[in-house]
Tab-separated table of C-alpha atoms in Angstrom:
chain	number	residue	atom	x	y	z
A	1	UNK	CA	0.637	-0.447	0.208
A	2	UNK	CA	1.487	3.055	-0.702
A	3	UNK	CA	1.055	6.157	1.639
A	4	UNK	CA	-1.941	9.259	2.382
A	5	UNK	CA	-1.533	12.297	3.185
A	6	UNK	CA	-3.709	13.692	6.461
A	7	UNK	CA	-3.878	17.091	7.682
A	8	UNK	CA	-4.544	17.625	11.927
A	9	UNK	CA	-6.695	20.728	13.321
A	10	UNK	CA	-6.258	20.918	16.855
A	11	UNK	CA	-6.321	23.392	20.385
A	12	UNK	CA	-3.254	24.293	19.944
A	13	UNK	CA	-2.802	28.311	20.641
A	14	UNK	CA	-1.458	30.888	17.892
A	15	UNK	CA	2.378	30.273	19.297
A	16	UNK	CA	1.565	26.717	18.433
A	17	UNK	CA	1.687	24.690	15.055
A	18	UNK	CA	-2.244	23.921	15.242
A	19	UNK	CA	-2.827	22.831	11.884
A	20	UNK	CA	-0.318	19.420	10.731
A	21	UNK	CA	0.324	18.147	7.664
A	22	UNK	CA	1.394	13.928	8.347
A	23	UNK	CA	2.206	10.851	6.330
A	24	UNK	CA	0.389	7.858	7.046
A	25	UNK	CA	2.898	4.170	5.954
A	26	UNK	CA	-0.139	2.149	4.578
A	27	UNK	CA	1.560	-1.700	5.019
A	28	UNK	CA	2.451	-0.049	9.100
A	29	UNK	CA	0.490	2.727	9.963
A	30	UNK	CA	2.695	4.185	10.857
A	31	UNK	CA	2.371	8.612	11.170
A	32	UNK	CA	4.512	10.732	10.520
A	33	UNK	CA	4.551	14.423	10.793
A	34	UNK	CA	5.763	16.655	8.120
A	35	UNK	CA	5.068	20.230	9.107
A	36	UNK	CA	3.355	22.505	10.710
A	37	UNK	CA	1.656	25.730	10.803
A	38	UNK	CA	0.815	28.253	13.677
A	39	UNK	CA	-1.065	31.859	13.268
A	40	UNK	CA	-4.245	30.749	13.917
A	41	UNK	CA	-5.632	30.756	17.545
A	42	UNK	CA	-7.708	26.418	18.269
A	43	UNK	CA	-7.560	26.075	14.349
A	44	UNK	CA	-10.369	23.195	14.954
A	45	UNK	CA	-12.689	21.738	11.700
A	46	UNK	CA	-11.081	21.674	8.836
A	47	UNK	CA	-13.124	20.648	4.554
A	48	UNK	CA	-10.367	19.507	1.979
A	49	UNK	CA	-11.236	21.054	-1.621
A	50	UNK	CA	-12.525	18.591	-3.598
A	51	UNK	CA	-9.447	18.964	-5.763
A	52	UNK	CA	-6.694	18.505	-2.606
A	53	UNK	CA	-4.787	21.480	-3.683
A	54	UNK	CA	-6.622	22.882	-0.720
A	55	UNK	CA	-7.695	23.624	2.385
A	56	UNK	CA	-10.400	26.054	4.930
A	57	UNK	CA	-9.775	25.788	8.674
A	58	UNK	CA	-11.921	26.998	10.872
A	59	UNK	CA	-10.265	29.614	14.082
A	60	UNK	CA	-12.391	27.962	16.871
A	61	UNK	CA	-12.898	31.366	19.297
A	62	UNK	CA	-15.443	34.324	19.944
A	63	UNK	CA	-15.376	36.693	16.975
A	64	UNK	CA	-13.396	33.554	14.769
A	65	UNK	CA	-12.397	33.192	11.559
A	66	UNK	CA	-12.618	31.307	8.664
A	67	UNK	CA	-8.391	30.300	7.578
A	68	UNK	CA	-7.897	29.337	3.868
A	69	UNK	CA	-4.404	27.917	2.471
A	70	UNK	CA	-2.951	26.029	-0.034
A	71	UNK	CA	-0.991	22.339	0.727
A	72	UNK	CA	1.302	20.584	-0.685
A	73	UNK	CA	1.814	17.506	0.419
A	74	UNK	CA	4.859	16.070	-1.623
A	75	UNK	CA	7.307	19.080	-1.034
A	76	UNK	CA	6.121	19.345	2.322
A	77	UNK	CA	4.367	22.865	2.047
A	78	UNK	CA	1.416	25.034	3.930
A	79	UNK	CA	0.522	28.405	2.660
A	80	UNK	CA	-1.983	30.718	4.481
A	81	UNK	CA	-3.945	32.494	1.136
A	82	UNK	CA	-6.600	34.565	3.309
A	83	UNK	CA	-9.015	34.536	6.130
A	84	UNK	CA	-12.643	36.081	6.555
A	85	UNK	CA	-15.369	36.342	9.917
A	86	UNK	CA	-17.245	33.676	10.807
A	87	UNK	CA	-19.483	35.582	11.916
A	88	UNK	CA	-20.864	35.176	14.609
A	89	UNK	CA	-18.033	33.452	17.754
A	90	UNK	CA	-16.827	29.750	17.909
A	91	UNK	CA	-16.752	28.350	14.314
A	92	UNK	CA	-17.669	24.547	14.729
A	93	UNK	CA	-17.763	23.091	11.733
A	94	UNK	CA	-17.004	23.886	7.829
A	95	UNK	CA	-17.546	22.228	4.607
A	96	UNK	CA	-16.850	23.403	0.658
A	97	UNK	CA	-19.764	21.385	-1.519
A	98	UNK	CA	-19.435	19.661	-4.170
A	99	UNK	CA	-18.645	22.395	-6.601
A	100	UNK	CA	-15.691	23.419	-4.847
A	101	UNK	CA	-17.283	26.828	-5.465
A	102	UNK	CA	-18.634	27.015	-2.056
A	103	UNK	CA	-17.620	27.105	1.738
A	104	UNK	CA	-20.679	26.725	4.245
A	105	UNK	CA	-20.499	26.971	7.984
A	106	UNK	CA	-21.715	27.164	11.104
A	107	UNK	CA	-21.023	28.782	14.893
A	108	UNK	CA	-21.563	27.847	17.664
A	109	UNK	CA	-21.782	30.598	20.221
A	110	UNK	CA	-23.354	32.768	17.644
A	111	UNK	CA	-25.924	30.346	16.123
A	112	UNK	CA	-25.286	31.456	12.720
A	113	UNK	CA	-25.486	29.286	9.538
A	114	UNK	CA	-23.278	31.169	7.038
A	115	UNK	CA	-22.367	30.909	3.506
A	116	UNK	CA	-19.095	32.478	1.358
A	117	UNK	CA	-17.823	32.127	-2.448
A	118	UNK	CA	-14.569	29.662	-2.933
A	119	UNK	CA	-12.369	31.422	-5.882
A	120	UNK	CA	-10.726	29.636	-7.938
A	121	UNK	CA	-6.809	30.573	-6.358
A	122	UNK	CA	-8.766	28.689	-3.035
A	123	UNK	CA	-9.119	32.515	-1.386
A	124	UNK	CA	-12.981	33.216	1.008
A	125	UNK	CA	-15.203	35.885	-0.702
A	126	UNK	CA	-17.593	38.277	1.365
A	127	UNK	CA	-19.767	36.471	2.626
A	128	UNK	CA	-22.629	35.163	0.576
A	129	UNK	CA	-25.899	34.344	2.976
A	130	UNK	CA	-26.424	34.268	6.557
A	131	UNK	CA	-29.160	31.955	9.015
A	132	UNK	CA	-29.357	32.542	12.563
A	133	UNK	CA	-31.032	29.763	14.657
A	134	UNK	CA	-33.312	30.323	17.777
A	135	UNK	CA	-34.671	28.219	20.326
A	136	UNK	CA	-32.867	25.620	22.966
A	137	UNK	CA	-33.262	22.848	24.302
A	138	UNK	CA	-34.216	20.405	28.634
A	139	UNK	CA	-30.587	20.352	29.578
A	140	UNK	CA	-30.178	23.898	30.900
A	141	UNK	CA	-26.401	23.264	30.524
A	142	UNK	CA	-25.599	22.604	26.910
A	143	UNK	CA	-28.880	23.811	24.974
A	144	UNK	CA	-29.292	27.499	26.590
A	145	UNK	CA	-29.606	29.135	23.136
A	146	UNK	CA	-29.782	27.002	19.545
A	147	UNK	CA	-26.140	25.802	18.371
A	148	UNK	CA	-25.478	25.041	15.267
A	149	UNK	CA	-22.646	22.485	15.201
A	150	UNK	CA	-22.207	20.956	11.927
A	151	UNK	CA	-23.208	21.464	7.964
A	152	UNK	CA	-23.045	18.642	6.139
A	153	UNK	CA	-23.890	18.241	2.107
A	154	UNK	CA	-26.646	15.680	0.881
A	155	UNK	CA	-23.883	14.034	-1.340
A	156	UNK	CA	-25.384	14.161	-5.080
A	157	UNK	CA	-27.579	17.645	-3.975
A	158	UNK	CA	-27.793	21.161	-3.277
A	159	UNK	CA	-28.901	20.642	-0.282
A	160	UNK	CA	-27.340	20.587	3.386
A	161	UNK	CA	-27.927	19.104	6.782
A	162	UNK	CA	-27.606	21.245	10.672
A	163	UNK	CA	-26.983	19.049	12.761
A	164	UNK	CA	-28.368	21.782	16.447
A	165	UNK	CA	-27.054	20.442	19.289
A	166	UNK	CA	-29.098	23.093	21.237
A	167	UNK	CA	-32.904	22.271	19.556
A	168	UNK	CA	-32.947	19.216	19.287
A	169	UNK	CA	-33.385	19.460	15.302
A	170	UNK	CA	-31.512	18.425	12.440
A	171	UNK	CA	-32.666	21.243	9.816
A	172	UNK	CA	-32.228	21.187	5.221
A	173	UNK	CA	-31.076	23.773	3.395
A	174	UNK	CA	-31.134	24.562	-0.364
A	175	UNK	CA	-27.841	26.284	-1.172
A	176	UNK	CA	-28.613	28.653	-4.524
A	177	UNK	CA	-25.768	27.100	-6.677
A	178	UNK	CA	-25.336	31.092	-8.899
A	179	UNK	CA	-26.399	33.234	-5.087
A	180	UNK	CA	-25.064	31.197	-1.992
A	181	UNK	CA	-28.935	32.263	-0.141
A	182	UNK	CA	-30.016	28.982	1.768
A	183	UNK	CA	-33.179	28.343	1.939
A	184	UNK	CA	-34.813	26.429	4.684
A	185	UNK	CA	-36.637	22.875	3.970
A	186	UNK	CA	-37.632	20.713	6.288
A	187	UNK	CA	-36.822	20.252	10.730
A	188	UNK	CA	-36.538	16.618	12.073
A	189	UNK	CA	-36.951	17.042	15.686
A	190	UNK	CA	-34.503	14.097	17.589
A	191	UNK	CA	-35.019	13.221	21.346
A	192	UNK	CA	-35.383	15.654	23.751
A	193	UNK	CA	-31.845	16.284	25.575
A	194	UNK	CA	-30.229	14.221	22.598
A	195	UNK	CA	-28.216	17.153	20.987
A	196	UNK	CA	-27.434	15.519	17.060
A	197	UNK	CA	-23.950	16.460	16.558
A	198	UNK	CA	-22.091	15.415	13.253
A	199	UNK	CA	-23.871	13.212	10.660
A	200	UNK	CA	-21.620	10.689	8.053
A	201	UNK	CA	-24.222	9.403	4.691
A	202	UNK	CA	-24.021	5.879	3.373
A	203	UNK	CA	-22.204	5.947	-0.286
A	204	UNK	CA	-25.194	4.347	-2.716
A	205	UNK	CA	-27.662	4.451	-0.485
A	206	UNK	CA	-31.238	6.827	0.133
A	207	UNK	CA	-29.787	6.659	4.215
A	208	UNK	CA	-27.538	8.833	6.860
A	209	UNK	CA	-27.135	8.015	10.442
A	210	UNK	CA	-26.245	10.788	13.459
A	211	UNK	CA	-24.981	10.893	16.579
A	212	UNK	CA	-26.360	12.590	19.356
A	213	UNK	CA	-23.100	13.941	21.749
A	214	UNK	CA	-25.139	14.825	24.792
A	215	UNK	CA	-26.994	11.448	25.705
A	216	UNK	CA	-24.231	8.878	23.860
A	217	UNK	CA	-27.158	7.791	20.916
A	218	UNK	CA	-27.040	6.979	17.252
A	219	UNK	CA	-29.967	7.840	14.551
A	220	UNK	CA	-30.874	5.631	11.618
A	221	UNK	CA	-32.331	7.974	9.247
A	222	UNK	CA	-34.583	7.621	5.377
A	223	UNK	CA	-33.358	10.267	2.808
A	224	UNK	CA	-35.681	11.583	0.419
A	225	UNK	CA	-34.702	12.944	-2.668
A	226	UNK	CA	-36.050	16.513	-1.637
A	227	UNK	CA	-33.858	16.461	0.956
A	228	UNK	CA	-36.560	14.925	4.451
A	229	UNK	CA	-35.299	12.440	6.873
A	230	UNK	CA	-38.255	9.149	7.890
A	231	UNK	CA	-36.431	8.172	11.571
A	232	UNK	CA	-35.542	4.352	11.694
A	233	UNK	CA	-33.615	3.177	14.275
A	234	UNK	CA	-32.290	4.574	17.377
A	235	UNK	CA	-29.490	3.168	19.150
A	236	UNK	CA	-27.095	3.469	22.667
A	237	UNK	CA	-22.550	3.561	21.878
A	238	UNK	CA	-22.178	3.308	25.555
A	239	UNK	CA	-23.239	0.158	27.659
A	240	UNK	CA	-26.605	0.163	30.000
A	241	UNK	CA	-23.747	-1.079	32.890
A	242	UNK	CA	-21.360	2.317	32.135
A	243	UNK	CA	-22.042	5.070	35.643
A	244	UNK	CA	-19.483	7.639	34.436
A	245	UNK	CA	-19.975	10.940	32.021
A	246	UNK	CA	-19.888	10.262	28.215
A	247	UNK	CA	-20.163	12.713	25.038
A	248	UNK	CA	-20.324	10.986	21.878
A	249	UNK	CA	-18.652	13.175	19.141
A	250	UNK	CA	-17.498	12.029	15.466
A	251	UNK	CA	-19.523	9.252	13.111
A	252	UNK	CA	-18.268	8.376	9.472
A	253	UNK	CA	-19.488	5.267	7.831
A	254	UNK	CA	-16.645	2.769	5.250
A	255	UNK	CA	-16.239	3.831	2.383
A	256	UNK	CA	-17.605	0.382	1.095
A	257	UNK	CA	-21.096	0.861	3.058
A	258	UNK	CA	-20.959	-2.520	4.965
A	259	UNK	CA	-19.884	0.070	8.494
A	260	UNK	CA	-20.482	2.894	10.784
A	261	UNK	CA	-18.110	4.071	13.320
A	262	UNK	CA	-19.301	6.842	16.425
A	263	UNK	CA	-16.443	8.623	19.050
A	264	UNK	CA	-17.153	8.254	22.897
A	265	UNK	CA	-15.456	10.550	25.440
A	266	UNK	CA	-15.472	9.608	28.682
A	267	UNK	CA	-15.822	5.968	27.715
A	268	UNK	CA	-12.771	6.600	24.973
A	269	UNK	CA	-14.195	4.606	22.771
A	270	UNK	CA	-14.837	3.877	18.725
A	271	UNK	CA	-17.658	1.938	18.462
A	272	UNK	CA	-18.542	0.214	15.790
A	273	UNK	CA	-22.108	-1.503	14.044
A	274	UNK	CA	-22.550	-4.029	10.454
A	275	UNK	CA	-25.132	-1.646	7.381
A	276	UNK	CA	-28.622	-4.276	7.489
A	277	UNK	CA	-30.093	-4.198	3.688
A	278	UNK	CA	-32.569	-2.032	5.561
A	279	UNK	CA	-30.332	0.896	6.472
A	280	UNK	CA	-30.819	-0.517	9.920
A	281	UNK	CA	-27.776	-1.269	12.475
A	282	UNK	CA	-26.569	-4.673	14.186
A	283	UNK	CA	-23.938	-3.624	17.303
A	284	UNK	CA	-20.947	-4.899	17.133
A	285	UNK	CA	-18.981	-3.310	19.814
A	286	UNK	CA	-16.538	-1.211	21.338
A	287	UNK	CA	-12.571	-0.694	21.183
A	288	UNK	CA	-10.694	1.478	23.298
A	289	UNK	CA	-9.980	4.658	21.615
A	290	UNK	CA	-6.411	4.593	21.570
A	291	UNK	CA	-5.955	7.675	24.184
A	292	UNK	CA	-7.966	10.564	26.273
A	293	UNK	CA	-11.053	12.425	24.854
A	294	UNK	CA	-11.516	10.728	21.139
A	295	UNK	CA	-13.060	14.270	19.870
A	296	UNK	CA	-12.687	13.054	15.976
A	297	UNK	CA	-11.389	10.180	13.775
A	298	UNK	CA	-11.242	9.335	10.034
A	299	UNK	CA	-11.146	6.208	8.147
A	300	UNK	CA	-8.098	5.413	5.542
A	301	UNK	CA	-9.249	4.704	1.563
A	302	UNK	CA	-9.559	1.174	1.139
A	303	UNK	CA	-11.171	0.621	5.567
A	304	UNK	CA	-7.469	-0.950	6.469
A	305	UNK	CA	-6.950	1.871	9.087
A	306	UNK	CA	-8.234	4.158	11.598
A	307	UNK	CA	-6.640	6.970	12.438
A	308	UNK	CA	-8.668	9.321	15.896
A	309	UNK	CA	-7.826	12.693	17.340
A	310	UNK	CA	-7.940	12.263	20.830
A	311	UNK	CA	-8.239	15.488	22.563
A	312	UNK	CA	-7.207	15.174	26.646
A	313	UNK	CA	-3.853	12.902	25.509
A	314	UNK	CA	-3.232	14.808	22.736
A	315	UNK	CA	-2.587	11.755	20.679
A	316	UNK	CA	-3.096	10.225	17.149
A	317	UNK	CA	-4.044	6.714	17.682
A	318	UNK	CA	-3.609	4.818	14.605
A	319	UNK	CA	-5.689	1.114	14.901
A	320	UNK	CA	-6.025	-1.418	12.872
A	321	UNK	CA	-8.542	-3.135	11.069
A	322	UNK	CA	-9.959	-6.660	11.240
A	323	UNK	CA	-11.484	-8.271	8.986
A	324	UNK	CA	-14.928	-8.420	10.583
A	325	UNK	CA	-15.163	-4.282	10.705
A	326	UNK	CA	-14.171	-3.646	14.137
A	327	UNK	CA	-10.696	-1.400	14.687
A	328	UNK	CA	-9.412	-4.793	16.460
A	329	UNK	CA	-5.115	-3.205	17.916
A	330	UNK	CA	-4.010	-0.018	18.072
A	331	UNK	CA	-0.536	-0.110	15.893
A	332	UNK	CA	0.831	3.146	16.646
A	333	UNK	CA	0.479	6.394	19.056
A	334	UNK	CA	2.016	10.043	18.857
A	335	UNK	CA	2.457	12.804	20.490
A	336	UNK	CA	0.364	16.209	19.149
A	337	UNK	CA	-1.080	18.871	21.101
A	338	UNK	CA	-4.973	18.692	21.145
A	339	UNK	CA	-5.829	17.581	18.474
A	340	UNK	CA	-9.473	17.314	17.060
A	341	UNK	CA	-9.797	16.808	13.535
A	342	UNK	CA	-8.219	14.740	11.464
A	343	UNK	CA	-8.981	14.852	7.341
A	344	UNK	CA	-7.347	13.345	4.812
A	345	UNK	CA	-6.232	15.235	1.836
A	346	UNK	CA	-8.288	13.357	-1.662
């Protein structure tokens, strides 16, 4: 197997190298740090351009920023292009649409959903559109207000799903590919106090899998042609016998459409599920994440490795995947400051 190049974001300070470029060796799973770049405070989430030549990072602070970069893995270079205001406090998630022409982001504390144009040179343009969420939920500590936590495109469509942890909703928006305007279409209500955070689509069927941060559950939905979600299944992500604190964080579907994985912070594990023909899941089990506080992870193309960003132990862990679909062995652990995002450069 050949090498795979990865980018990581973190909760590092502006003076540290908060964004790093890594090489993962395909045979051994060994991670090698190639370079890092500083000058950005808490560069938490990263979206890679479809061409793989540039990316955008969020500076997750009050009055945050969106920062674009060129990346050249083989020459070990990352070069900043430009910055724009995130139009709200604590931008938590960013995505680049399939055309590479629009940048969509959400601000956790600002409760805004924002659209910026992306230019051919990788630069972020001025704000094109914005929608503000309102409301809250029953958990007064976490759901005092609306807290949109992610925005993710429905594959092949100009439709985007926004998971709002604060209001227990997943909303569907249509993007105008000409102007960047967002039109609200639908909203589905999760369990009260669930706190929807991230989601991931099946690669070939109309199913989407959503992870709830607050109550540590996973929800399965069928997606209509218009982007409406119909509930299919609810599953726990930690054992009933576990009495400690836990918040679930990331979710991903394998590229072959056979498995779903989700991370637990507190129980510090990766939960694995097998996808059935009707889109519902069968629980396979839990695997240690190789560190503390697995906030994010990435499946490496080929589905043989899973790289976990363990925020609290300041480590990246490479987990070997077994033929049963579960991570089985922690092959490699490297130290890096508070990693919170891992992205493959396509």
